Coordinates of C-alpha atoms and ligand atoms in Angstrom, one line a residue:
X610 CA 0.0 0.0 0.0
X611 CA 1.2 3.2 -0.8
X612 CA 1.8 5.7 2.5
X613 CA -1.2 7.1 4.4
X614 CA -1.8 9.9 6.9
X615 CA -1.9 9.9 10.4
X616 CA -5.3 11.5 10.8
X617 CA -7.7 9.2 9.9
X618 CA -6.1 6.0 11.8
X619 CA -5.5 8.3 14.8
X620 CA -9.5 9.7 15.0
X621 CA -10.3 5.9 14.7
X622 CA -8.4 4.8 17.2
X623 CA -9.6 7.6 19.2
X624 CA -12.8 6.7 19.2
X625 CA -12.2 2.9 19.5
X626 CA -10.2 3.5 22.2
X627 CA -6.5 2.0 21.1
X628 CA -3.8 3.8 20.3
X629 CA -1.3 3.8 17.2
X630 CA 2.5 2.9 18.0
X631 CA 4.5 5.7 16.7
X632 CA 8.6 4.2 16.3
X633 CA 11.4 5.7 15.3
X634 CA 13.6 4.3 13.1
X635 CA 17.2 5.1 12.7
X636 CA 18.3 3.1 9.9
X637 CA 17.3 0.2 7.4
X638 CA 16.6 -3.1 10.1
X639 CA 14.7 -0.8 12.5
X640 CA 12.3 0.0 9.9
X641 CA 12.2 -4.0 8.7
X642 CA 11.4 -4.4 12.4
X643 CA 8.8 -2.0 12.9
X644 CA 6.8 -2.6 9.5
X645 CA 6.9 -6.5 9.4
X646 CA 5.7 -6.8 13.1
X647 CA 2.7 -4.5 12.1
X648 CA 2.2 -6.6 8.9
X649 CA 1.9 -9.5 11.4
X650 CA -0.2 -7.9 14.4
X651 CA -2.2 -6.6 11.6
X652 CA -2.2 -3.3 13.0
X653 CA -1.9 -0.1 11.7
X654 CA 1.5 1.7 12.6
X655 CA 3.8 5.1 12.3
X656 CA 6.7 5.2 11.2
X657 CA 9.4 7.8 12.4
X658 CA 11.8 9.8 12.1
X659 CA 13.6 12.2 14.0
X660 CA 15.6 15.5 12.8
X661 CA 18.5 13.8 14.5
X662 CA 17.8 10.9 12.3
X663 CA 17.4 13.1 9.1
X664 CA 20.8 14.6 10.0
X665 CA 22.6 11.1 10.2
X666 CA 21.0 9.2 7.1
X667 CA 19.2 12.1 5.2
X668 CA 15.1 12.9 5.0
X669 CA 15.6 11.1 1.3
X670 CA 16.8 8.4 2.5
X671 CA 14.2 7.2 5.2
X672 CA 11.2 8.6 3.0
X673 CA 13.0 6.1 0.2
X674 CA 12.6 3.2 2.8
X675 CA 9.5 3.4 4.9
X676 CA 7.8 4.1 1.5
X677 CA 9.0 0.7 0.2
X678 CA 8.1 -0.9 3.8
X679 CA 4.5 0.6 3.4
X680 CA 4.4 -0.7 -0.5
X681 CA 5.1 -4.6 0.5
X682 CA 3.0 -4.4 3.4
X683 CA -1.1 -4.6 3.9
X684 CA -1.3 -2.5 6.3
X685 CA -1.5 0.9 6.9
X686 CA 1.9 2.9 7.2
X687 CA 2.7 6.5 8.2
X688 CA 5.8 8.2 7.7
X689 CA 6.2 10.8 10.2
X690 CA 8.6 13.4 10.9
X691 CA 9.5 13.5 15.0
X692 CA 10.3 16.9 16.6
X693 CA 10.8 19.0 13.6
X694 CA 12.3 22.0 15.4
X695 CA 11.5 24.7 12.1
X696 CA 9.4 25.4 9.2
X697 CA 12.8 24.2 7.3
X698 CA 13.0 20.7 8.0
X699 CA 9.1 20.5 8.1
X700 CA 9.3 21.7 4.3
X701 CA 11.6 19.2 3.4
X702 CA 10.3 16.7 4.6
X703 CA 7.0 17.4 2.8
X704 CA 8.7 17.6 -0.5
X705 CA 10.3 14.0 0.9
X706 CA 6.7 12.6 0.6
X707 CA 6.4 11.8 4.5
X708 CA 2.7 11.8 5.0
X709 CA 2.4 13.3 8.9
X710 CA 4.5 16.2 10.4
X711 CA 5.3 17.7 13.4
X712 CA 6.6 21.3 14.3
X713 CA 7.8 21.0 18.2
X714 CA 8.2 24.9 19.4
X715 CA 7.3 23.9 23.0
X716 CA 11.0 25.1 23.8
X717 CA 9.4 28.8 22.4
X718 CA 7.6 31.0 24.0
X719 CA 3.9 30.4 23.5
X720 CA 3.3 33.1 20.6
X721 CA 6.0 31.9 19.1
X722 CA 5.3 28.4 19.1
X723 CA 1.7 29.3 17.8
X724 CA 2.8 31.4 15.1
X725 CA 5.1 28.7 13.7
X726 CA 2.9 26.3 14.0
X727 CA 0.6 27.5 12.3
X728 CA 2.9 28.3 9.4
X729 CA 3.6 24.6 8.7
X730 CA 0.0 23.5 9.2
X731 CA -1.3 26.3 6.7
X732 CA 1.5 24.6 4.1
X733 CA 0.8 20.9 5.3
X734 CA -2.8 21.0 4.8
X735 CA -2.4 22.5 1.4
X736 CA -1.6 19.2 0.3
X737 CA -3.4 17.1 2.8
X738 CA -1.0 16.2 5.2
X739 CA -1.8 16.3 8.6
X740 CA 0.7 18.1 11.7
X741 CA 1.2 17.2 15.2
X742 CA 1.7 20.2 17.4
X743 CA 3.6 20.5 21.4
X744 CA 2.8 22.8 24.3
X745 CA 4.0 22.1 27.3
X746 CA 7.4 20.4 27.5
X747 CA 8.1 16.2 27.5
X748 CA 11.4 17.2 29.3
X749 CA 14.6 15.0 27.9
X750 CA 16.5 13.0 30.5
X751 CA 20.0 11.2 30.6
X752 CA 17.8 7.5 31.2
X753 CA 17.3 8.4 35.3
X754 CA 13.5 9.2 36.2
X755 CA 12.7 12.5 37.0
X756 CA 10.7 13.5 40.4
X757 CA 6.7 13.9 39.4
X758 CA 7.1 17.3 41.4
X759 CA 9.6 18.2 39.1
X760 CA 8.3 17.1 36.5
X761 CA 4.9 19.2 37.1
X762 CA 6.2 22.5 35.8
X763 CA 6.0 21.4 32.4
X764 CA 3.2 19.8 32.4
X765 CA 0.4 20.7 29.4
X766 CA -2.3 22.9 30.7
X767 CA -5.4 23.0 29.1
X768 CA -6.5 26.5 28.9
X769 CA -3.1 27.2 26.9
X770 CA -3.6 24.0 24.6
X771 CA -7.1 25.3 23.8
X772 CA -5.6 28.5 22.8
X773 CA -3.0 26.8 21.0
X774 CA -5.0 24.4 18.9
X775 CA -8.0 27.2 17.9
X776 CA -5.3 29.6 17.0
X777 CA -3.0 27.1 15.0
X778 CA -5.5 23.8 13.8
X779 CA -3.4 21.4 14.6
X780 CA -4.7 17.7 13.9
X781 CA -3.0 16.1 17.0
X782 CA -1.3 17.7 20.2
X783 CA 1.7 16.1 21.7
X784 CA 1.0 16.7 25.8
X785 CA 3.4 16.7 29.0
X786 CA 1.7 14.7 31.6
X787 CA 4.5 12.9 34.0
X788 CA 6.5 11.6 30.6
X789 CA 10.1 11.9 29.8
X790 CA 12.9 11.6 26.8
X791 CA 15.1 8.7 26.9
X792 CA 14.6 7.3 30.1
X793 CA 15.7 4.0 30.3
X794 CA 13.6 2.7 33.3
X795 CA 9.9 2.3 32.8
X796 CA 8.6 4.3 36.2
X797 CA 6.8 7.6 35.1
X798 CA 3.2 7.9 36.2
X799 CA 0.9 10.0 34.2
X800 CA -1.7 12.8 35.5
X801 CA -4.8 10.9 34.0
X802 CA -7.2 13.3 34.9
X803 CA -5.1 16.4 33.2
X804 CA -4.7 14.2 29.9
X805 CA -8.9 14.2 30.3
X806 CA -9.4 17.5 30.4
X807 CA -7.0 18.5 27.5
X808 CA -8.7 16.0 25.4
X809 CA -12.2 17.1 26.2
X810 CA -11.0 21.0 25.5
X811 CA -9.3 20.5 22.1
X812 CA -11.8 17.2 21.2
X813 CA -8.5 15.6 18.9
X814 CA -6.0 13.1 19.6
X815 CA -3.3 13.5 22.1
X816 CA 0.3 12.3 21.6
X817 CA 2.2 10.6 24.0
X818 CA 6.2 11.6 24.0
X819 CA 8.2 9.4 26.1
X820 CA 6.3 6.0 26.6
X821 CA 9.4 3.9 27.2
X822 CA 9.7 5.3 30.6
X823 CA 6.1 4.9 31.4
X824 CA 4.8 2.3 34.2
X825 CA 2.6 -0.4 31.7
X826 CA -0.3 0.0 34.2
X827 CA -0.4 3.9 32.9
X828 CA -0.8 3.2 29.2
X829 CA -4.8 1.5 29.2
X830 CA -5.5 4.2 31.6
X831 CA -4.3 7.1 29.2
X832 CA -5.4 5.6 26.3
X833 CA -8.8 5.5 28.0
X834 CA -8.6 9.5 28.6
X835 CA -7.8 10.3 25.2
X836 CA -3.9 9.0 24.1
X837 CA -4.6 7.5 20.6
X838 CA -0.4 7.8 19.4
X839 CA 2.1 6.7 21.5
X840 CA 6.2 7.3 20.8
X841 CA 8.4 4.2 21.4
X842 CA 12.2 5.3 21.0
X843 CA 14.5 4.6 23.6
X844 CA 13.3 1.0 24.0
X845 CA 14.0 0.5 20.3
X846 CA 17.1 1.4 20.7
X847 CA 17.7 -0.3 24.0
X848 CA 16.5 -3.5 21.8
X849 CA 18.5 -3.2 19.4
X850 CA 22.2 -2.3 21.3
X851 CA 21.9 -4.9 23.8
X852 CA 21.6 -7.4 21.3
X853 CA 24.4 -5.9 18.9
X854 CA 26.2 -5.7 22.3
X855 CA 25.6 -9.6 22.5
X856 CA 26.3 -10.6 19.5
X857 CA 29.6 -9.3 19.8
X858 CA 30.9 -10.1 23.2
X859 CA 29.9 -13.6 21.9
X860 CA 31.7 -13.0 18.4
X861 CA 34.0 -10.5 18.5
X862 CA 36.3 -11.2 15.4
X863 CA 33.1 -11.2 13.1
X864 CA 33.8 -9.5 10.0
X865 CA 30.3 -10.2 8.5
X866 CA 28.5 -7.0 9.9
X867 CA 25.5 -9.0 9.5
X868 CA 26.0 -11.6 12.1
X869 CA 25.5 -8.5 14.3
X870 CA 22.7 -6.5 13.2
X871 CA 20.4 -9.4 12.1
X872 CA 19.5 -10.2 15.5
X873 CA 19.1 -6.7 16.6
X874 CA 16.7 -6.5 14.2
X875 CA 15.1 -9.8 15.4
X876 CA 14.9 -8.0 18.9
X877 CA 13.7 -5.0 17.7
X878 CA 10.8 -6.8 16.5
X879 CA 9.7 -8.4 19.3
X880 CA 9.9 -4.9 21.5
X881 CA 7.7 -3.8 19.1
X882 CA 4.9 -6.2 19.2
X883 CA 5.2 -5.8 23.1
X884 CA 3.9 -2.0 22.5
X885 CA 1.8 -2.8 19.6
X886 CA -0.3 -5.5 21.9
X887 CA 0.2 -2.8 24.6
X888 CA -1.7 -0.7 23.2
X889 CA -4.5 -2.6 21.7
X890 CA -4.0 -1.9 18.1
X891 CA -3.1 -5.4 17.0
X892 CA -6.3 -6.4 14.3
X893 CA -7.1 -3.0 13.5
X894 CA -5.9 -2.9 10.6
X895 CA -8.8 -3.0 7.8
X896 CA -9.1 -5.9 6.1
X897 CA -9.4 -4.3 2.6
X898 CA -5.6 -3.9 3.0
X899 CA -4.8 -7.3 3.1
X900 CA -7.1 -8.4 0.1
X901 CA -5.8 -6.2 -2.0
X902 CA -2.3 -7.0 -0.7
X903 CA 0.8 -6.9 -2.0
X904 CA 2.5 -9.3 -1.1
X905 CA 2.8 -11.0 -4.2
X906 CA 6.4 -12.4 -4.2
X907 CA 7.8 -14.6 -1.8
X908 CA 9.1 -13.0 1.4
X909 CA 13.1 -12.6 1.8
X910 CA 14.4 -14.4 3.9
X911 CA 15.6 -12.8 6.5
X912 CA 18.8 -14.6 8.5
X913 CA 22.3 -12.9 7.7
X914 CA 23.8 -16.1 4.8
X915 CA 26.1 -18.3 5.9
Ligands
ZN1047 ZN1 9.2 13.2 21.7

């Protein structure tokens, strides 16, 4: 199938209370991973990438790969761009083909971040693609957890994201609610009852930034107040290092580079299906897809050759 936008999975899995899996993918068997284990949860997923990813293997580059993920698989794939920091990278992006786009001026002061915003929606949505906005701050960590009182001053509050989404249209709203960057234990708690009132202000799917540091007992709960995408990074990576990490120690003379990275990508697979079942979007993909499927040749296999 040929790329599709985030809004129309994200409103349906609003209202159906799941939520879409949104990984990022830093090179060629992280995208394998995340597209295949959709293709066999049969759930819809998102695919993407980060400017810090654009700057190490180029926008071209990833739009060139997840679009070939999404064309041999039967389910439906979104390429998004992850914390675009300006109207530049946005732009390109767009011309890259990626179907879902975010502008992150949370780090801006408020007009700021609305006025820019609602630059790259106004451009987006000339062409149909659909932009995730942030206010408040999903603060970044080194992996440690941060203290819930600290983390309180950035939280998202709902007057302010009210303002922001009637004065930039915004299609989905990445909130801070108790969630951090990069941490590498999974004990954030959310503020359910904030992530409620957001959602019943501004009445569109809410993003959650940071779910590899979240308790599993948090996600149903935010999902139920109005979470319908969820970013999965750090565990991704976490996936995938430990096992290059094994791999080695086990092997280190190896000169086939494969012998590394194949299972990486095999554990990066099964951290996403963990999330995907996690957040109840395994099945949802519409059936349509798969009759009219792709999948026409026989799959590649996928073990690095003797
Ligand atoms: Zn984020």
């Amino acid at each position: 199938m040929p790329l599709v936008t985030s809004k129309g999975l994200l409103e349906k899995a609003l209202q159906e209370g799941y939520a879409i899996g949104a990984f990022n993918a830093n090179n060629m068997e992280m995208v394998q991973a995340i597209v295949e284990t959709a293709e066999e949860e049969r759930s819809p997923v998102i695919v993407q990438i980060s400017q810090g990813a654009i700057n190490y293997g180029g926008a071209d580059y990833f739009a060139a790969l997840v679009k070939l993920a999404a064309e041999k698989a039967t389910v439906p794939v979104v390429l998004h761009l992850d914390h675009g920091m300006d109207l530049a990278v946005n732009v390109r992006c767009l011309r890259e083909g990626f179907s879902s786009l975010m502008f992150d001026g949370s780090k801006l002061p408020f007009a700021e971040n609305i006025a820019i915003t609602r630059q790259v929606v106004e451009i987006a949505h000339k062409v149909g693609v659909p932009v995730e906005g942030e206010i408040g701050k999903v603060p970044t960590t080194k992996g440690e957890a941060i203290p819930y009182e600290e983390l309180r001053q950035f939280f998202t509050n709902p007057e302010e994201a009210v303002e922001f989404f009637q004065k930039t249209g915004v299609d989905s709203l990445a909130v801070s609610v108790g969630s951090a960057h990069k941490m590498k234990v999974r004990e954030a708690i959310l503020d359910i009852e904030r992530i409620a009132a957001i959602r019943e202000a501004v009445q569109i799917p809410l993003v959650l930034h940071g779910a590899s540091g979240v308790k599993d007992d948090q996600i149903p709960l935010a999902i139920k107040a109005g979470i319908a995408k969820i970013n999965v990074a750090t565990e991704l990576g976490k996936a995938f290092t430990a096992e290059l990490q094994k791999a080695f120690a086990a092997d280190p003379g190896q000169v086939d580079l494969r012998k590394y990275t194949a299972p990486a990508r095999a554990a990066v697979k099964e951290a996403v299906r963990e999330k995907i079942r996690l957040f109840g979007s395994q099945g949802k993909a519409p059936d349509y897809y798969k009759d009219e499927g792709a999948w026409s040749e026989p799959e590649i296999a996928r073990e690095a050759p003797e």
